[in-house]
Amino acid sequence: MLACCVIFVAVVPLLPLGLVLAERKVSAHIQDRVGPMRVGPHGILQTLADGVKLIFKEDHIPREGDKFLFVVSPYIIFACSFAVFAAIPFGRSILVSELNIGIFYIMAISSVIVMGVIMAGWASNSKWSLLGAMRSAAQIVSYEIPIGLGILSVVMLAQTLNMQEIVKGQDGIANWLIFRTPFTFIAFFVFFISSIAEVNRTPFDLPEAESELVAGFHTEYSGMRFALFFIAEYANMFAVSAIASTLFLGGWHGIVTRRAITLGGLLGVVIKTLFLVFVMMWIRWTLPRLRVDQLMNLCWKYFIPISFFNILGVGIWGLIFPKDSRLSIIISIAAIILGLIFTFGVLGKSLSKGPKPPPSSAERRVSATT
């Protein structure tokens, strides 16, 4: 336990530094450029140089703002973001604390981040910061609902809130909860997309919309306090990806059974987590930002009803098929494959039609006369 805590304190704070550099390189290659190359070999020390620069920058506090809340809020966000890692299992014995209500603890501690965001916006005494904080609070609180409902569908199958026990029941790719039922397959994508909104990543970065709000709730921050917000953001990216891989993708289990040689343990969960982080970065540099009404419509009109449907489906599926039934897994995988074929077939057919051609001059004359 002590060794895990020491590794946790030493390694986890370094994750955001690597992810910032990875985002710069991923975005550069997506946009057909090389990214940072000057500081260190292949630019690998650029993020470290930026951190040193921020340490020596002036620490500005608004004259008419609330000094205490202004100073405290980034540390609240930072602390809660890293406290989530305490309940995530990275191996059979690599775990800081094996809580019997681990997933409940994760949801509870991550919800406190909203308080830090509101405090930062309010204490800045700026309309831009306050508007960004209100947007962020509304977004986080809204998307916590489909995330919680998606987790509930996993808990119904695993029948435990212990993260380690959830992973132990997913030995082998066929036993991953994402493939256990067609409804958990849908729940994974709802959970993952909602997690992107939860960490304020594009296309859900309305709280930090630089074209509208300058920088969002941290507009008035500078120096290391400004850096703490971004360190917390990238820590949250890794945390939600690790939670998704733990709940749906087998966690520290390998691709096949334990009798075969696989990339399991710490390496397995890190590979799965980094792949999901890469998908988040890929989405950021591919899709445009949504409007506020589109953001809320996606959550309340689509994700929440779909999440309730998944819970109902998982409950009915559990009544029809006994636990760990091979027939259940076979039928589930077949239903997922048929659903994907149907979905891509409909999308391909709609895309193959192309845009409707503009009306000819004769058609315009006829429509004008009628």
Coordinates of N, CA and C in Angstrom, one line a residue, residues 152-288:
L152 N -24.4 2.9 -13.9 CA -25.4 2.1 -13.2 C -25.7 0.8 -14.0
S153 N -25.6 0.9 -15.3 CA -25.8 -0.3 -16.1 C -24.7 -1.3 -15.9
V154 N -23.5 -0.8 -15.7 CA -22.3 -1.6 -15.4 C -22.5 -2.3 -14.0
V155 N -22.9 -1.5 -13.1 CA -23.1 -2.0 -11.7 C -24.2 -3.1 -11.7
M156 N -25.2 -2.9 -12.5 CA -26.3 -3.9 -12.5 C -25.7 -5.3 -13.0
L157 N -24.7 -5.3 -13.9 CA -24.2 -6.5 -14.4 C -23.1 -7.1 -13.4
A158 N -22.3 -6.2 -12.9 CA -21.2 -6.6 -12.0 C -21.7 -6.9 -10.6
Q159 N -22.8 -6.2 -10.2 CA -23.4 -6.3 -8.9 C -22.4 -6.0 -7.7
T160 N -21.6 -5.0 -8.0 CA -20.7 -4.4 -7.0 C -20.3 -3.0 -7.4
L161 N -19.9 -2.2 -6.4 CA -19.4 -0.9 -6.6 C -17.9 -0.9 -6.5
N162 N -17.3 -2.0 -6.2 CA -15.8 -2.1 -6.0 C -15.2 -2.2 -7.4
M163 N -14.3 -1.2 -7.7 CA -13.7 -1.1 -9.0 C -12.8 -2.4 -9.3
Q164 N -12.1 -2.9 -8.3 CA -11.3 -4.1 -8.5 C -12.1 -5.3 -8.8
E165 N -13.3 -5.4 -8.2 CA -14.1 -6.6 -8.4 C -14.8 -6.5 -9.8
I166 N -15.1 -5.3 -10.3 CA -15.6 -5.1 -11.6 C -14.6 -5.6 -12.6
V167 N -13.3 -5.3 -12.4 CA -12.3 -5.7 -13.4 C -12.1 -7.2 -13.3
K168 N -12.2 -7.8 -12.2 CA -11.9 -9.3 -12.0 C -13.0 -10.1 -12.8
G169 N -14.1 -9.6 -13.0 CA -15.2 -10.3 -13.8 C -15.1 -10.1 -15.3
Q170 N -14.0 -9.5 -15.8 CA -13.9 -9.2 -17.2 C -12.6 -9.9 -17.8
D171 N -12.3 -11.1 -17.3 CA -11.1 -11.8 -17.8 C -11.4 -12.3 -19.2
G172 N -10.7 -11.9 -20.2 CA -10.9 -12.2 -21.6 C -11.7 -11.2 -22.3
I173 N -11.4 -11.0 -23.6 CA -12.1 -9.9 -24.3 C -13.6 -10.2 -24.5
A174 N -14.0 -11.5 -24.5 CA -15.4 -11.8 -24.6 C -16.2 -11.5 -23.4
N175 N -15.5 -11.4 -22.2 CA -16.1 -11.0 -21.0 C -16.1 -9.5 -20.6
W176 N -15.5 -8.7 -21.5 CA -15.5 -7.3 -21.3 C -17.0 -6.8 -21.3
L177 N -17.3 -5.9 -20.3 CA -18.7 -5.5 -20.2 C -19.2 -4.8 -21.4
I178 N -18.3 -4.2 -22.2 CA -18.8 -3.5 -23.4 C -19.5 -4.5 -24.4
F179 N -19.0 -5.8 -24.3 CA -19.6 -6.9 -25.2 C -20.6 -7.8 -24.5
R180 N -20.8 -7.5 -23.2 CA -21.7 -8.5 -22.4 C -23.1 -8.4 -22.9
T181 N -23.6 -7.2 -23.2 CA -24.9 -7.0 -23.7 C -24.9 -5.9 -24.8
P182 N -25.8 -5.8 -25.7 CA -25.8 -4.7 -26.7 C -26.1 -3.4 -26.0
F183 N -26.7 -3.4 -24.8 CA -27.0 -2.1 -24.1 C -25.8 -1.5 -23.5
T184 N -24.9 -2.3 -23.0 CA -23.7 -1.8 -22.4 C -22.7 -1.3 -23.5
F185 N -22.9 -1.9 -24.7 CA -22.1 -1.4 -25.9 C -22.5 0.1 -26.2
I186 N -23.8 0.3 -26.1 CA -24.3 1.7 -26.4 C -23.9 2.6 -25.2
A187 N -24.0 2.0 -24.0 CA -23.7 2.8 -22.8 C -22.2 3.2 -22.7
F188 N -21.3 2.4 -23.3 CA -19.9 2.8 -23.4 C -19.7 4.1 -24.2
F189 N -20.4 4.2 -25.3 CA -20.2 5.4 -26.2 C -20.9 6.6 -25.6
V190 N -22.1 6.4 -24.9 CA -22.7 7.5 -24.2 C -21.8 8.0 -23.1
F191 N -21.2 7.0 -22.3 CA -20.3 7.4 -21.2 C -19.1 8.1 -21.7
F192 N -18.5 7.6 -22.8 CA -17.3 8.2 -23.3 C -17.5 9.7 -23.8
I193 N -18.6 9.8 -24.6 CA -18.9 11.2 -25.2 C -19.2 12.1 -24.0
S194 N -20.0 11.6 -23.1 CA -20.3 12.5 -21.9 C -19.1 12.8 -21.1
S195 N -18.1 11.9 -21.1 CA -16.9 12.2 -20.4 C -16.1 13.3 -21.0
I196 N -16.2 13.4 -22.4 CA -15.5 14.5 -23.1 C -16.1 15.8 -22.7
A197 N -17.5 15.8 -22.6 CA -18.1 17.0 -22.2 C -17.8 17.4 -20.7
E198 N -17.7 16.3 -19.9 CA -17.4 16.5 -18.5 C -16.0 17.2 -18.3
V199 N -15.1 16.9 -19.1 CA -13.7 17.6 -19.0 C -13.6 18.8 -19.9
N200 N -14.6 19.3 -20.4 CA -14.6 20.5 -21.2 C -13.7 20.4 -22.4
R201 N -13.8 19.3 -23.1 CA -12.9 19.2 -24.3 C -13.8 19.5 -25.6
T202 N -13.1 20.0 -26.6 CA -13.8 20.2 -27.9 C -14.4 18.9 -28.4
P203 N -15.6 18.8 -28.9 CA -16.4 20.0 -29.3 C -17.4 20.5 -28.2
F204 N -17.0 20.2 -26.9 CA -17.9 20.6 -25.8 C -17.2 21.6 -24.9
D205 N -16.3 22.4 -25.5 CA -15.5 23.4 -24.7 C -16.2 24.7 -24.6
L206 N -17.5 24.8 -24.4 CA -18.2 26.0 -24.3 C -17.7 26.9 -23.1
P207 N -17.3 26.3 -22.0 CA -16.9 27.2 -20.9 C -15.6 27.9 -21.2
E208 N -14.8 27.4 -22.2 CA -13.5 28.1 -22.5 C -13.6 28.6 -24.0
A209 N -14.7 28.9 -24.5 CA -14.8 29.3 -25.9 C -14.1 30.7 -26.1
E210 N -12.8 30.6 -26.6 CA -12.0 31.8 -26.7 C -12.6 32.8 -27.6
S211 N -13.4 32.4 -28.6 CA -14.0 33.4 -29.5 C -15.1 34.1 -28.9
E212 N -15.6 33.7 -27.7 CA -16.7 34.3 -27.1 C -16.4 34.8 -25.7
L213 N -15.6 34.1 -24.9 CA -15.4 34.4 -23.5 C -13.9 34.6 -23.2
V214 N -13.1 34.9 -24.1 CA -11.7 35.1 -24.0 C -11.0 33.8 -23.5
A215 N -11.3 33.3 -22.3 CA -10.7 32.0 -21.9 C -11.6 31.3 -20.9
G216 N -12.8 31.8 -20.6 CA -13.7 31.1 -19.7 C -13.4 31.5 -18.3
F217 N -13.7 30.6 -17.4 CA -13.7 30.9 -15.9 C -12.3 31.2 -15.4
H218 N -11.2 30.9 -16.1 CA -9.8 31.2 -15.7 C -9.2 32.3 -16.5
T219 N -10.0 33.2 -17.0 CA -9.5 34.4 -17.7 C -8.6 35.2 -16.9
E220 N -8.9 35.5 -15.7 CA -8.1 36.4 -14.9 C -6.9 35.8 -14.2
Y221 N -6.7 34.5 -14.4 CA -5.6 33.8 -13.7 C -4.3 33.9 -14.5
S222 N -3.2 33.8 -13.9 CA -1.9 33.9 -14.5 C -0.9 33.0 -13.7
G223 N 0.3 32.8 -14.3 CA 1.3 32.0 -13.6 C 0.9 30.6 -13.4
M224 N 1.4 30.1 -12.2 CA 1.1 28.7 -11.9 C -0.3 28.4 -11.6
R225 N -1.0 29.4 -11.1 CA -2.5 29.1 -10.9 C -3.2 28.9 -12.2
F226 N -2.8 29.6 -13.2 CA -3.3 29.4 -14.5 C -3.0 27.9 -15.0
A227 N -1.7 27.5 -14.8 CA -1.3 26.2 -15.2 C -2.0 25.1 -14.5
L228 N -2.4 25.3 -13.2 CA -3.1 24.3 -12.4 C -4.4 23.8 -13.1
F229 N -5.1 24.8 -13.7 CA -6.3 24.4 -14.4 C -6.1 23.5 -15.5
F230 N -5.0 23.7 -16.3 CA -4.8 22.9 -17.5 C -4.2 21.5 -17.0
I231 N -3.4 21.6 -16.0 CA -2.9 20.3 -15.4 C -4.0 19.4 -15.0
A232 N -5.0 20.1 -14.3 CA -6.2 19.3 -13.9 C -7.0 18.8 -15.0
E233 N -7.1 19.6 -16.1 CA -7.9 19.2 -17.3 C -7.3 17.9 -17.9
Y234 N -5.9 17.9 -18.1 CA -5.3 16.7 -18.7 C -5.3 15.5 -17.7
A235 N -5.2 15.8 -16.4 CA -5.4 14.7 -15.4 C -6.8 14.1 -15.5
N236 N -7.8 15.0 -15.7 CA -9.2 14.5 -15.8 C -9.3 13.6 -17.1
M237 N -8.7 14.1 -18.2 CA -8.7 13.3 -19.4 C -8.2 11.9 -19.2
F238 N -7.1 11.7 -18.5 CA -6.5 10.4 -18.3 C -7.4 9.6 -17.3
A239 N -8.0 10.3 -16.3 CA -8.8 9.7 -15.3 C -10.1 9.1 -15.9
V240 N -10.8 9.9 -16.7 CA -12.1 9.4 -17.2 C -11.8 8.3 -18.3
S241 N -10.7 8.3 -19.0 CA -10.3 7.3 -19.9 C -10.0 6.0 -19.2
A242 N -9.3 6.1 -18.0 CA -8.9 5.0 -17.2 C -10.2 4.4 -16.6
I243 N -11.1 5.2 -16.2 CA -12.4 4.7 -15.7 C -13.2 3.9 -16.8
A244 N -13.2 4.5 -18.0 CA -13.9 3.8 -19.1 C -13.3 2.5 -19.4
S245 N -11.9 2.4 -19.4 CA -11.3 1.2 -19.7 C -11.5 0.2 -18.6
T246 N -11.6 0.7 -17.4 CA -11.8 -0.2 -16.2 C -13.2 -0.8 -16.2
L247 N -14.2 0.1 -16.5 CA -15.6 -0.4 -16.4 C -16.0 -1.2 -17.6
F248 N -15.6 -0.9 -18.8 CA -16.1 -1.5 -20.0 C -15.1 -2.3 -20.8
L249 N -13.8 -2.0 -20.7 CA -12.7 -2.6 -21.6 C -11.8 -3.6 -20.8
G250 N -12.2 -4.1 -19.7 CA -11.5 -5.2 -19.0 C -10.4 -4.7 -18.1
G251 N -10.2 -3.4 -18.0 CA -9.2 -2.9 -17.1 C -7.8 -3.4 -17.3
W252 N -7.2 -4.0 -16.2 CA -5.8 -4.5 -16.3 C -5.8 -5.9 -16.9
H253 N -6.9 -6.5 -17.3 CA -6.9 -7.8 -18.0 C -6.3 -7.6 -19.4
G254 N -5.7 -8.7 -19.9 CA -5.2 -8.6 -21.3 C -6.4 -8.8 -22.3
I255 N -6.0 -9.1 -23.6 CA -6.9 -9.2 -24.6 C -7.7 -10.6 -24.6
V256 N -6.9 -11.6 -24.2 CA -7.6 -13.0 -24.1 C -7.4 -13.5 -22.7
T257 N -7.6 -14.8 -22.5 CA -7.6 -15.3 -21.1 C -6.2 -15.2 -20.4
R258 N -6.2 -15.4 -19.1 CA -5.0 -15.3 -18.4 C -4.0 -16.5 -18.7
R259 N -4.4 -17.5 -19.4 CA -3.5 -18.6 -19.7 C -2.6 -18.3 -20.9
A260 N -2.9 -17.2 -21.6 CA -2.1 -16.8 -22.8 C -1.2 -15.7 -22.4
I261 N -0.2 -15.4 -23.2 CA 0.7 -14.3 -23.0 C 0.0 -13.1 -23.6
T262 N -0.3 -12.1 -22.8 CA -1.0 -10.9 -23.2 C -0.3 -9.7 -22.6
L263 N -0.8 -8.5 -23.2 CA -0.3 -7.2 -22.6 C -1.3 -6.9 -21.5
G264 N -1.2 -7.5 -20.4 CA -2.1 -7.3 -19.3 C -1.4 -6.5 -18.2
G265 N -2.1 -6.4 -17.0 CA -1.5 -5.7 -15.9 C -1.5 -4.2 -16.2
L266 N -0.5 -3.5 -15.6 CA -0.3 -2.1 -15.7 C -0.2 -1.7 -17.2
L267 N 0.6 -2.4 -18.0 CA 0.7 -2.1 -19.4 C -0.6 -2.1 -20.2
G268 N -1.4 -3.1 -19.8 CA -2.7 -3.3 -20.5 C -3.6 -2.1 -20.3
V269 N -3.8 -1.7 -19.0 CA -4.7 -0.6 -18.7 C -4.2 0.7 -19.2
V270 N -2.8 0.9 -19.2 CA -2.2 2.1 -19.8 C -2.4 2.2 -21.3
I271 N -2.3 1.1 -22.0 CA -2.5 1.2 -23.4 C -3.9 1.5 -23.8
K272 N -4.9 0.9 -23.1 CA -6.3 1.1 -23.3 C -6.6 2.6 -23.0
T273 N -6.1 3.1 -21.9 CA -6.4 4.4 -21.5 C -5.8 5.5 -22.4
L274 N -4.5 5.3 -22.8 CA -3.9 6.2 -23.8 C -4.6 6.2 -25.1
F275 N -5.1 5.0 -25.5 CA -5.9 5.0 -26.8 C -7.1 5.9 -26.7
L276 N -7.8 5.8 -25.6 CA -9.0 6.6 -25.4 C -8.6 8.1 -25.3
V277 N -7.5 8.4 -24.7 CA -7.0 9.8 -24.7 C -6.7 10.3 -26.1
F278 N -6.1 9.4 -26.9 CA -5.8 9.8 -28.3 C -7.1 10.1 -29.0
V279 N -8.1 9.3 -28.8 CA -9.4 9.5 -29.5 C -10.0 10.9 -29.1
M280 N -9.8 11.3 -27.8 CA -10.3 12.6 -27.4 C -9.5 13.7 -28.1
M281 N -8.2 13.5 -28.2 CA -7.4 14.5 -29.0 C -7.8 14.5 -30.4
W282 N -8.0 13.4 -31.0 CA -8.4 13.3 -32.4 C -9.7 14.0 -32.6
I283 N -10.7 13.8 -31.7 CA -12.0 14.5 -31.9 C -11.8 16.0 -31.7
R284 N -10.9 16.4 -30.8 CA -10.8 17.9 -30.6 C -10.3 18.6 -31.9
W285 N -9.4 17.9 -32.6 CA -8.8 18.6 -33.8 C -9.5 18.2 -35.1
T286 N -10.7 17.6 -35.0 CA -11.5 17.2 -36.1 C -12.9 17.9 -36.2
L287 N -13.5 18.0 -35.0 CA -14.9 18.5 -35.0 C -15.0 20.0 -34.6
P288 N -15.9 20.7 -35.1 CA -16.1 22.1 -34.6 C -16.9 22.1 -33.3

